[in-house]
Coordinates of C-alpha atoms and ligand atoms in Angstrom, one line a residue:
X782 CA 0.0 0.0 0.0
X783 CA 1.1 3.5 -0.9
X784 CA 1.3 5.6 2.1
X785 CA 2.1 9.8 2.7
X786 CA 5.6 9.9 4.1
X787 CA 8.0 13.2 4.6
X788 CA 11.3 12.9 5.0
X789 CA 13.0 15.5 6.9
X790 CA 17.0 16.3 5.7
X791 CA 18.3 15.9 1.9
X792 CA 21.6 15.0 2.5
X793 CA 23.2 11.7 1.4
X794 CA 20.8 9.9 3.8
X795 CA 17.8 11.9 3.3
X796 CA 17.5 12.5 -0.4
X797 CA 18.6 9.0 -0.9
X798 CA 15.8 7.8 1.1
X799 CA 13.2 10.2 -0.2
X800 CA 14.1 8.9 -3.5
X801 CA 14.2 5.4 -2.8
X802 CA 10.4 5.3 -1.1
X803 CA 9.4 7.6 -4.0
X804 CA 11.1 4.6 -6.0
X805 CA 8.8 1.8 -4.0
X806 CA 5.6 3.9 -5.0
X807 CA 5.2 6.3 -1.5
X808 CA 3.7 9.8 -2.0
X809 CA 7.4 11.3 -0.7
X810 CA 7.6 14.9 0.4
X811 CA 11.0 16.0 1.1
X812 CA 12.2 18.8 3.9
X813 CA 14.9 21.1 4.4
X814 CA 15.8 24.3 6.3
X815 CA 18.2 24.7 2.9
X816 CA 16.0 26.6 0.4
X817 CA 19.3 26.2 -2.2
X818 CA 19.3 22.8 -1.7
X819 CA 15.5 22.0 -2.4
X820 CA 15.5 24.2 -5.0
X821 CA 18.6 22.0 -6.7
X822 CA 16.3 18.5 -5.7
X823 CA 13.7 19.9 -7.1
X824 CA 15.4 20.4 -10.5
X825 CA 16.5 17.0 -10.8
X826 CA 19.7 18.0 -9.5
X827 CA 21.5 16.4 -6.4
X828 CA 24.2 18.4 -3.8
X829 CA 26.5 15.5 -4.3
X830 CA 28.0 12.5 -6.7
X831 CA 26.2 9.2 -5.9
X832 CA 26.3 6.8 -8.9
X833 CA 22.7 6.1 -10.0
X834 CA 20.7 8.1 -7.6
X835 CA 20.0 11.1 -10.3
X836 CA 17.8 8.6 -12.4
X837 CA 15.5 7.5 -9.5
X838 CA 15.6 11.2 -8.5
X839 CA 14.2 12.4 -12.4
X840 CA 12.3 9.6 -12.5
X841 CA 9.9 10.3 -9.5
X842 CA 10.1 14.0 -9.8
X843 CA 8.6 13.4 -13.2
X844 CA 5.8 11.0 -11.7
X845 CA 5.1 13.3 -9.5
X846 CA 5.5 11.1 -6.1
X847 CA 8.6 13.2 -5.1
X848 CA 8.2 16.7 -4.2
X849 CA 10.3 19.0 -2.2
X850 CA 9.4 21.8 0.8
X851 CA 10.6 24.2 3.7
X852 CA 7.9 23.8 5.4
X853 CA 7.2 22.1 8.3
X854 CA 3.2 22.6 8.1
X855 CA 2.9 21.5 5.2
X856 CA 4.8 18.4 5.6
X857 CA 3.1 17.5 9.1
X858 CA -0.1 17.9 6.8
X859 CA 0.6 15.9 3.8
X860 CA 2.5 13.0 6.0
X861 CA 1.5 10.8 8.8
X862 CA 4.7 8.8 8.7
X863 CA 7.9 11.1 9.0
X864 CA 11.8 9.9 8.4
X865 CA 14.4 11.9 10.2
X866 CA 17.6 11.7 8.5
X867 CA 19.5 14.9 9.2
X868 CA 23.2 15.0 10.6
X869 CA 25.1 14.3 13.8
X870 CA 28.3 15.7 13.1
X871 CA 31.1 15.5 15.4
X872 CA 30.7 18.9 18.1
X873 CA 33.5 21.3 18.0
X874 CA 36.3 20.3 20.1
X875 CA 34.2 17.4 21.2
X876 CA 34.0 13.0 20.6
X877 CA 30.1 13.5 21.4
X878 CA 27.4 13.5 18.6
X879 CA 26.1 17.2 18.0
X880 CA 22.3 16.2 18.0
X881 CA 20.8 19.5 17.5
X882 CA 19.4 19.1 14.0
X883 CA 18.0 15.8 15.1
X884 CA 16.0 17.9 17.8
X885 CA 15.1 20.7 15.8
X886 CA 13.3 18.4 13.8
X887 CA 11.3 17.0 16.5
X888 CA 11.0 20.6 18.4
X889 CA 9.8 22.3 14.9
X890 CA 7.3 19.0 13.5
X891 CA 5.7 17.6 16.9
X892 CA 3.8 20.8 18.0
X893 CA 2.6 20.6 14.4
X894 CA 1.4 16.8 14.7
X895 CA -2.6 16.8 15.2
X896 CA -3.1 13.2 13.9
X897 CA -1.5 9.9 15.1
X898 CA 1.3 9.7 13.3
X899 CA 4.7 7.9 13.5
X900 CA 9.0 9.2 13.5
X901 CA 10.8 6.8 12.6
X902 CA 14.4 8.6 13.0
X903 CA 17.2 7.2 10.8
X904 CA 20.2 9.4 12.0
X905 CA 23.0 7.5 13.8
X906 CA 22.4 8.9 17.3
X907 CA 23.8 7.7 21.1
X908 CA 22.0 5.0 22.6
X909 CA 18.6 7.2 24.6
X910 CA 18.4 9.7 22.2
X911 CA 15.0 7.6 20.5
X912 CA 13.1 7.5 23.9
X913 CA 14.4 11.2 25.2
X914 CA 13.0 12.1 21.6
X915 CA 9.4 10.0 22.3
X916 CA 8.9 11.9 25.7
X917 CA 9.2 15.3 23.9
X918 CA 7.4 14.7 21.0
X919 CA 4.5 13.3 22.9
X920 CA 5.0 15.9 24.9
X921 CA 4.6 18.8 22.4
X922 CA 2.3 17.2 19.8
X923 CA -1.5 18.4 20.1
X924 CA -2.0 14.6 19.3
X925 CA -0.1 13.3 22.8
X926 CA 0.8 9.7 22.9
X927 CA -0.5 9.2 19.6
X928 CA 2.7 10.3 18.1
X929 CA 5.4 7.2 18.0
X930 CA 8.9 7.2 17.9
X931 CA 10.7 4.9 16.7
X932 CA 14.1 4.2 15.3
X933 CA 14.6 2.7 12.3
X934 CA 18.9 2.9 11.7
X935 CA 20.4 3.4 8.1
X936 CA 23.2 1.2 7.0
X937 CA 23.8 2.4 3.3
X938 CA 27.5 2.9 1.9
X939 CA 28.1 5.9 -0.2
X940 CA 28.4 4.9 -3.8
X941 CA 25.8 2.3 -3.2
X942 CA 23.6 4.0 -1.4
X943 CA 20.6 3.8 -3.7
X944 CA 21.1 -0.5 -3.7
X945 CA 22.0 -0.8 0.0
X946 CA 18.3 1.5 0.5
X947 CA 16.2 -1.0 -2.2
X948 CA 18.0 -4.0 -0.8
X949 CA 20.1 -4.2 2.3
X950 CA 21.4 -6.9 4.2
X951 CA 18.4 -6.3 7.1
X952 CA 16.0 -3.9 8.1
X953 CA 16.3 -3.2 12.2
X954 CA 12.8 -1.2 14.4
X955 CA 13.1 -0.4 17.7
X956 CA 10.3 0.6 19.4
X957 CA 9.4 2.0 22.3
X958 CA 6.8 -1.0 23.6
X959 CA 5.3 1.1 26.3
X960 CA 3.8 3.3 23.3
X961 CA 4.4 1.6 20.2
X962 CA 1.2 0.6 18.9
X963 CA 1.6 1.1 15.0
X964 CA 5.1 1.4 14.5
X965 CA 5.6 -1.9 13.3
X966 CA 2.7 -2.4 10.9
X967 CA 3.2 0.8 9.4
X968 CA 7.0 -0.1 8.9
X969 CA 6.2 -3.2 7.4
X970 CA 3.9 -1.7 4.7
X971 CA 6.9 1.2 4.2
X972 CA 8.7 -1.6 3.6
X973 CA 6.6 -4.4 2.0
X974 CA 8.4 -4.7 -1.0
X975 CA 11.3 -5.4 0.7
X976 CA 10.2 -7.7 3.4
X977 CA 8.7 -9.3 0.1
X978 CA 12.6 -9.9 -0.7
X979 CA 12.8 -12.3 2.2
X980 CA 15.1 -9.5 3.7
X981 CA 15.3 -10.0 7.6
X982 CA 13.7 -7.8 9.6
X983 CA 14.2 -7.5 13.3
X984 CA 12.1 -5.4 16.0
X985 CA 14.1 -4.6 19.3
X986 CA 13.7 -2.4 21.7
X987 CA 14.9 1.3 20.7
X988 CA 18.1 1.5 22.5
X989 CA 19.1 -1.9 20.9
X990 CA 18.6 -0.4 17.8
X991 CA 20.5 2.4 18.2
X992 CA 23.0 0.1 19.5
X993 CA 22.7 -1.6 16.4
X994 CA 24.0 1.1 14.3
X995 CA 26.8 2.2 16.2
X996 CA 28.4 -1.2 17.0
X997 CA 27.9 -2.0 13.2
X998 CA 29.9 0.9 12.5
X999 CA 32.4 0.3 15.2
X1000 CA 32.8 -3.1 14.2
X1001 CA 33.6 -1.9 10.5
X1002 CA 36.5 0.5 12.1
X1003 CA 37.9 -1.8 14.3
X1004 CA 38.2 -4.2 11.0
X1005 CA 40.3 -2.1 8.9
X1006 CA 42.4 -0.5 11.9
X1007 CA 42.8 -4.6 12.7
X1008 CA 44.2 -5.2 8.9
X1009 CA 46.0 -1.1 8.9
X1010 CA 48.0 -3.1 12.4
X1011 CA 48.9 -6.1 10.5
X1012 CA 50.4 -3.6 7.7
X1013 CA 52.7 -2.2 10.7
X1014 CA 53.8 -5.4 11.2
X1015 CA 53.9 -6.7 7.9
X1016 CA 56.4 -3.3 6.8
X1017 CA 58.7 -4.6 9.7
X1018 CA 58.7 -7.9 9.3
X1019 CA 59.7 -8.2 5.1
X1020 CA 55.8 -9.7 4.8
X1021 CA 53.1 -8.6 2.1
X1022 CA 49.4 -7.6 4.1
X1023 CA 47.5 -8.0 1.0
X1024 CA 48.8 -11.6 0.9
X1025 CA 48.1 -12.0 4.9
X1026 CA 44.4 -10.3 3.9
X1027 CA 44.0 -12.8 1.0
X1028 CA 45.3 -15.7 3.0
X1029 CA 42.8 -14.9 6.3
X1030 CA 39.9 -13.3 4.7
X1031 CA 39.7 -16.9 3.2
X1032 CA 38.2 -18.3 6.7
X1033 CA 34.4 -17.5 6.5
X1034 CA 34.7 -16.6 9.9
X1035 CA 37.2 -13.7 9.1
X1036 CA 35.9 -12.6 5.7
X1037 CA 37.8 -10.5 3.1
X1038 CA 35.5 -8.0 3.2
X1039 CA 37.0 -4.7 4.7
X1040 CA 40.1 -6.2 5.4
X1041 CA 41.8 -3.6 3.1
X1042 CA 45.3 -2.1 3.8
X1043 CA 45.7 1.5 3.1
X1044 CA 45.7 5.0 4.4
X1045 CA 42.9 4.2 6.9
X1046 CA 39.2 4.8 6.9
X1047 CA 38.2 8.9 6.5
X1048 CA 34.2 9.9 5.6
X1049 CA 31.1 11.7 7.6
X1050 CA 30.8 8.6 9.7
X1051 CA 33.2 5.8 10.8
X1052 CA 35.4 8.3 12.4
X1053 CA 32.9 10.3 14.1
X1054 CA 30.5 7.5 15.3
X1055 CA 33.3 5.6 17.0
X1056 CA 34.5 8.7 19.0
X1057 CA 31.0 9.5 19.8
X1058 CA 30.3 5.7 21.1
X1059 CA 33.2 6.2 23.0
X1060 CA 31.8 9.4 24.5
X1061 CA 28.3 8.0 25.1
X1062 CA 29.6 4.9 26.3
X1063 CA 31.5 7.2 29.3
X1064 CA 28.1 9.2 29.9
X1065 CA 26.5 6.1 30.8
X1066 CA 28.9 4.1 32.9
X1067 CA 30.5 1.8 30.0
X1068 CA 33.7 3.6 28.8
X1069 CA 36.1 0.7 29.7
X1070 CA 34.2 -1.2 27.6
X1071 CA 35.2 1.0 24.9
X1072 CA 38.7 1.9 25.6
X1073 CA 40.0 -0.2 22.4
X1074 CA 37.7 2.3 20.0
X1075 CA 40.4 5.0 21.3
X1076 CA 43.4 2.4 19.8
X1077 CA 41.2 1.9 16.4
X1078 CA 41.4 5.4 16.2
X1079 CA 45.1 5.6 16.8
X1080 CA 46.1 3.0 14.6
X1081 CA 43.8 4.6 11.9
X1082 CA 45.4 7.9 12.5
X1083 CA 48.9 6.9 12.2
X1084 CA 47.9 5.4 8.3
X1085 CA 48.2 9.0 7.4
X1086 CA 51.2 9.6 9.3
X1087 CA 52.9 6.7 7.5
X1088 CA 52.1 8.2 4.1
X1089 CA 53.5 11.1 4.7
X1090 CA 56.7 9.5 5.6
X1091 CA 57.0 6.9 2.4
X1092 CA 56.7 10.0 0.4
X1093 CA 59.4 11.7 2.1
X1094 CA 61.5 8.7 1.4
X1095 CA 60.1 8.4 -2.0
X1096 CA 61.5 11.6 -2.8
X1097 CA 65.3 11.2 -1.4
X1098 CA 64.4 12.2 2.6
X1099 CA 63.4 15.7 2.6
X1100 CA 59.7 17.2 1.0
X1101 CA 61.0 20.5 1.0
X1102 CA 60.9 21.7 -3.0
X1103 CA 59.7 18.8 -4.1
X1104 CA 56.6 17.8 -6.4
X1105 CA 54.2 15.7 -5.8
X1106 CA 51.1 14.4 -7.4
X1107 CA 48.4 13.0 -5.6
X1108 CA 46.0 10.9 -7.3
X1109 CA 42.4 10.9 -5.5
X1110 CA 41.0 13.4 -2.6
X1111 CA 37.7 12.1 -2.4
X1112 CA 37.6 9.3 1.1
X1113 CA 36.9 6.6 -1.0
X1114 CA 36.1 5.6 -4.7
X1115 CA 32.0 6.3 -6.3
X1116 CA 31.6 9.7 -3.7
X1117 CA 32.8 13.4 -3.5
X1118 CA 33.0 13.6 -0.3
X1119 CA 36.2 14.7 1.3
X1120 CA 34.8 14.9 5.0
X1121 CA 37.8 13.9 6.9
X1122 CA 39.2 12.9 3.6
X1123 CA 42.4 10.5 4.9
X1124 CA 43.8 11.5 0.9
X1125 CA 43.0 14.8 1.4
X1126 CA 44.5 15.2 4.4
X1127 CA 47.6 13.6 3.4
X1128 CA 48.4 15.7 0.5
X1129 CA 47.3 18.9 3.2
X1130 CA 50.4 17.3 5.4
X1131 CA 53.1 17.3 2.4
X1132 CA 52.2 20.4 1.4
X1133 CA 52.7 21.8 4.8
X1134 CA 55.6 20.6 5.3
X1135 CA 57.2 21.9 2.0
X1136 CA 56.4 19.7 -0.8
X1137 CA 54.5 21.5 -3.9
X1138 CA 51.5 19.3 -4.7
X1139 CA 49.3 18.8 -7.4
X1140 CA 45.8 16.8 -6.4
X1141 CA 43.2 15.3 -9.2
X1142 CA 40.0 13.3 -8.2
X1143 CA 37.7 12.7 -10.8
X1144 CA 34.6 14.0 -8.7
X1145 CA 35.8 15.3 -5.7
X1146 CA 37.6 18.5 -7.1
X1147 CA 34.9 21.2 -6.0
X1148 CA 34.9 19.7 -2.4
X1149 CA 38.7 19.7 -1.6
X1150 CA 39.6 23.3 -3.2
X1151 CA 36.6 24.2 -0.8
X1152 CA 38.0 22.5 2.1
X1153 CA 41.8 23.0 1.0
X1154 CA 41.8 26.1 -1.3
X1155 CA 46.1 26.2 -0.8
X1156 CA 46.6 22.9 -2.7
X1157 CA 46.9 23.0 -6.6
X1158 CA 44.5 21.3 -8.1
X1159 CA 45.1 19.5 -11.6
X1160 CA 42.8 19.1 -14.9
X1161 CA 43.7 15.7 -15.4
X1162 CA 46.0 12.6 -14.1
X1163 CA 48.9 13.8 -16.8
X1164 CA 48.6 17.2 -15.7
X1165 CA 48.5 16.2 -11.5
X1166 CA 51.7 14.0 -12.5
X1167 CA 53.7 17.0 -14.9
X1168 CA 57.2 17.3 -13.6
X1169 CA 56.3 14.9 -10.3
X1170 CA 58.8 13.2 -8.5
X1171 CA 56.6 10.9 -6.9
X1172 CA 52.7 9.9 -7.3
X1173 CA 50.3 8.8 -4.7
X1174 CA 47.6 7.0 -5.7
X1175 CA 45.4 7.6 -2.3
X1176 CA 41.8 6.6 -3.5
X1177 CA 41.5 3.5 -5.2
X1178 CA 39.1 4.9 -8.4
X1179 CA 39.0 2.7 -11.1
X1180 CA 40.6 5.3 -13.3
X1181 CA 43.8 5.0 -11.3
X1182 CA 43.9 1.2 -10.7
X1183 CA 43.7 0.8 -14.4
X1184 CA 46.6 3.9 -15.0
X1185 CA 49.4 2.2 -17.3
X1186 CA 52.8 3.5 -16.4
X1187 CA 53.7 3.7 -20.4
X1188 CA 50.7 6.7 -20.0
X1189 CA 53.1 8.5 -17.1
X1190 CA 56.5 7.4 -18.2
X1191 CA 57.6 11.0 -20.3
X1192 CA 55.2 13.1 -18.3
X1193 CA 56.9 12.8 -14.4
X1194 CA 60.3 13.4 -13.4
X1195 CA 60.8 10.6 -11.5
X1196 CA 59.3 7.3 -11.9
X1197 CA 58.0 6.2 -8.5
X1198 CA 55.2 5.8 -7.5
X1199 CA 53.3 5.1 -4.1
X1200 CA 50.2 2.5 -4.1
X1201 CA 48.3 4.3 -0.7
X1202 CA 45.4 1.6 -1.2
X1203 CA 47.0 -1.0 -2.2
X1204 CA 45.0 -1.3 -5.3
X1205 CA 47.5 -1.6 -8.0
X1206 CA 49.2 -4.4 -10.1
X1207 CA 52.5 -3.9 -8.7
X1208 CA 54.0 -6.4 -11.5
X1209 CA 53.0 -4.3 -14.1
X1210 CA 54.5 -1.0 -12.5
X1211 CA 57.8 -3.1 -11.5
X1212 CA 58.4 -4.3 -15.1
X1213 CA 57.7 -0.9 -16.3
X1214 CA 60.8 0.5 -14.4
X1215 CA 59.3 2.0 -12.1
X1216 CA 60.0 2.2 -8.5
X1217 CA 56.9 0.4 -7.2
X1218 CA 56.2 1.1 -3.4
X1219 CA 53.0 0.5 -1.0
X1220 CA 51.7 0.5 2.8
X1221 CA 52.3 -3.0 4.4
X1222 CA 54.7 -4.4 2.1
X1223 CA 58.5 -3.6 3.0
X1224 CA 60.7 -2.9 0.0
X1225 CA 62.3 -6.3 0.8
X1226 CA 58.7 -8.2 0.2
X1227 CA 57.8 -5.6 -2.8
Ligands
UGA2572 C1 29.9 3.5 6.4 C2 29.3 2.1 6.6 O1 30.0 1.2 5.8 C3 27.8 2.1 6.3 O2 27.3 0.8 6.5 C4 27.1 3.1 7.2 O3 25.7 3.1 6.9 C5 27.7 4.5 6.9 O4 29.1 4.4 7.2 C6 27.0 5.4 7.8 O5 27.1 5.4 9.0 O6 26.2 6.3 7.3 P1 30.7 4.9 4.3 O7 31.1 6.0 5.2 O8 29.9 5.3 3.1 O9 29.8 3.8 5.0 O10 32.0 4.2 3.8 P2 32.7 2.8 3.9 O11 32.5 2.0 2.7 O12 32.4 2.1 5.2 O13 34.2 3.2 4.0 C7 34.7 4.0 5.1 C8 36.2 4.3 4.9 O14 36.9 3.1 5.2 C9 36.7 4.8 3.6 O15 37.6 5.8 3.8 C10 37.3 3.6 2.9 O16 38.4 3.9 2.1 C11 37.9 2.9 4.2 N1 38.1 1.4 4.0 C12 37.1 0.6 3.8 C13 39.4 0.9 4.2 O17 40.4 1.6 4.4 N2 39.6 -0.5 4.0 C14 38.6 -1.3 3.8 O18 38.8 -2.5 3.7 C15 37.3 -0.8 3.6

């Protein structure tokens, strides 16, 4: 069944999911504060790269299921199931989750809430922020206890963000179960084409979802800063961590998956939501339990750190005067997004400390001169690499992993380059002439 649903936020989570219910046949209205933004949306156009997620955004603008507003009156009239999928940065100077979007929302829609209706919120947030949010929107809404909360957590990847919506691995509710009295059933018909799918669904409790989310993305961090470890090791030791990856990922109870060597994990959300569990986890009695985040961090951290150092070495020991070219800037391959970029970052740190740097990134260009206006930034790959004496790949694109050195070989001054995600055929480089080096793979193993 088709049902009325507003979704409050368009950034990668919200227009995605606006979209995506459009997609499923919902009547979708979609809210912002961001009048530039809407307007944008409502031209078919979105804020941000996400492969495939402009066609289902033409295609149900021009059905006429997705619409866009400010307003919060009209939303709270057209809908009586509301999505909540604004941000929880990082606060300034802080680990904890800045959760003041997520209760503007509920401050600004539940006064306007005169029907029963439900909120399922889809922001990461700290475990009690769902039932602090029931009490006050019961609280403010003309329609009492009739308003539900519930949380209903978002697991999608950027650059797959449109399949991991349409089909994820699971679909978690909490409810509140001193309230809840049509969360479920109206999540379910939200949903129905999905749970059609066979996908799994599981209802908990809302603090066990929240839970959920945070401990899936904790798990994810701890993963790669696991893997980023065994690359320390590996680079003292004369041993190859992609091999080690290969050869463990291999047990099914290990996995390949996110076992990837590199320059660490970077984005809007690993390394914010493990320093906010960490926080919340000390607010309610549970930091020790945590302690080993603050490690995943460190070890994460130090990935960039590391960099910086091979290209120092890569260039004869010192960066000062010398020229760089870094390929990628985006925090991984498929987005724009440079939040807490580890590539970005990077080529920040050898510029600062002397080296002149030239940066391309097929899609993330606007972003970084943005964030980093100092850098240079380059047209193309040939251009990034004119005159280098070392290139970094640092975001494995597909453009780069398929880069043949013959294509770089009159263009650079020096023929090395630096494999930051380990995604290249190293063989192919070697034979080329070139000096081949990556993270977790001494020189002796290389
Ligand atoms: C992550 C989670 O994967 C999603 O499930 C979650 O919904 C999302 O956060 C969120 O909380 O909204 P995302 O930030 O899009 O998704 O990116 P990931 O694919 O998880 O990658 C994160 C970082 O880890 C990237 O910088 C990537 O390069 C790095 N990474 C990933 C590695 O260094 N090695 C790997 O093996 C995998």
């Amino acid at each position: 069944m088709s049902r009325r649903i507003a979704v409050f936020g368009t950034g990668y989570l919200g227009a995605t999911h606006a979209a995506c219910m459009a997609d499923l046949g919902h009547e979708v209205l979609g809210v912002d504060v961001d009048e530039a933004k809407l307007a944008k949306l409502s031209a078919g156009e979105l804020p941000f790269y996400e492969p495939g997620l402009d066609d289902v955004l033409e295609r149900n603008l021009a059905n006429g299921r997705l619409r866009f507003t400010s307003s919060y009156s009209e939303a709270a009239d057209f809908a009586d199931v509301h999505f909540v999928g604004v941000g929880t940065p990082q606060r300034k100077g802080e680990f904890a989750a800045d959760l003041s979007y997520v209760d503007a929302v509920i401050e600004n829609l539940a006064p306007l809430l005169h029907r029963p209706a439900v909120i399922f919120g889809k922001s990461t947030v700290p475990v009690g922020t769902a039932e602090r949010l029931g009490e006050r929107a019961r609280a403010l809404a003309p329609a009492g206890s009739e308003v539900e909360v519930a949380w209903n957590p978002e697991f999608l990847r950027e650059g797959f963000a449109v399949q991991d919506t349409l089909h994820p691995d699971r679909i978690v509710l909490g409810v509140d179960r001193r309230f809840a009295v049509r969360s479920e059933d109206v999540a379910r018909e939200v949903y129905s084409q999905l749970l059609d799918e066979d996908i799994p669904f599981l209802v908990t409790d809302l603090a066990t979802a929240e839970l959920v989310k945070t401990a899936a993305n904790a798990f994810l961090a701890t993963k790669i800063s696991f893997i980023n470890a065994m690359a320390e090791v590996c680079e003292a030791a004369g041993a190859d961590v992609t091999v080690l990856a290969d050869a463990i990922g291999h047990d099914a109870r290990i996995g390949r998956r996110f076992l990837n060597a590199g320059i660490g994990f970077g984005g809007g959300c690993l390394p914010k939501d493990i320093r906010a569990f960490m926080a919340r986890a000390g607010e309610i009695g549970a930091d020790e339990a945590l302690t080993f985040l603050r490690e995943v961090d460190n070890i994460n951290m130090r990935r960039r750190t590391r960099m910086v150092e091979l290209a120092r070495e890569a260039v004869g020991g010192s960066l000062i005067g010398s020229r760089i070219a870094v390929l990628g800037a985006a925090f991984k391959p498929d987005s724009d997004d440079v939040r807490d970029s580890p590539a970005l970052n990077i080529a920040g740190q050898l510029q600062l400390q002397g080296a002149s740097v030239s940066v391309f990134d097929p899609k993330a260009m606007d972003n970084s001169r943005k964030l980093f206006p100092t850098l240079n930034y380059a047209a193309s790959i040939e251009d990034a690499c004119s005159g280098a004496d070392v290139v970094l790949v640092l975001t494995e694109w597909s453009q780069f992993r398929e880069l043949k050195p013959t294509s770089l070989d009159s263009v650079v001054r020096g023929k090395t380059i630096v494999d930051g995600r380990n995604c290249l055929n190293a063989a192919m480089w070697i034979q080329s002439g070139w000096d081949f080096r990556a993270v977790g793979v001494s020189k002796r193993a290389g």
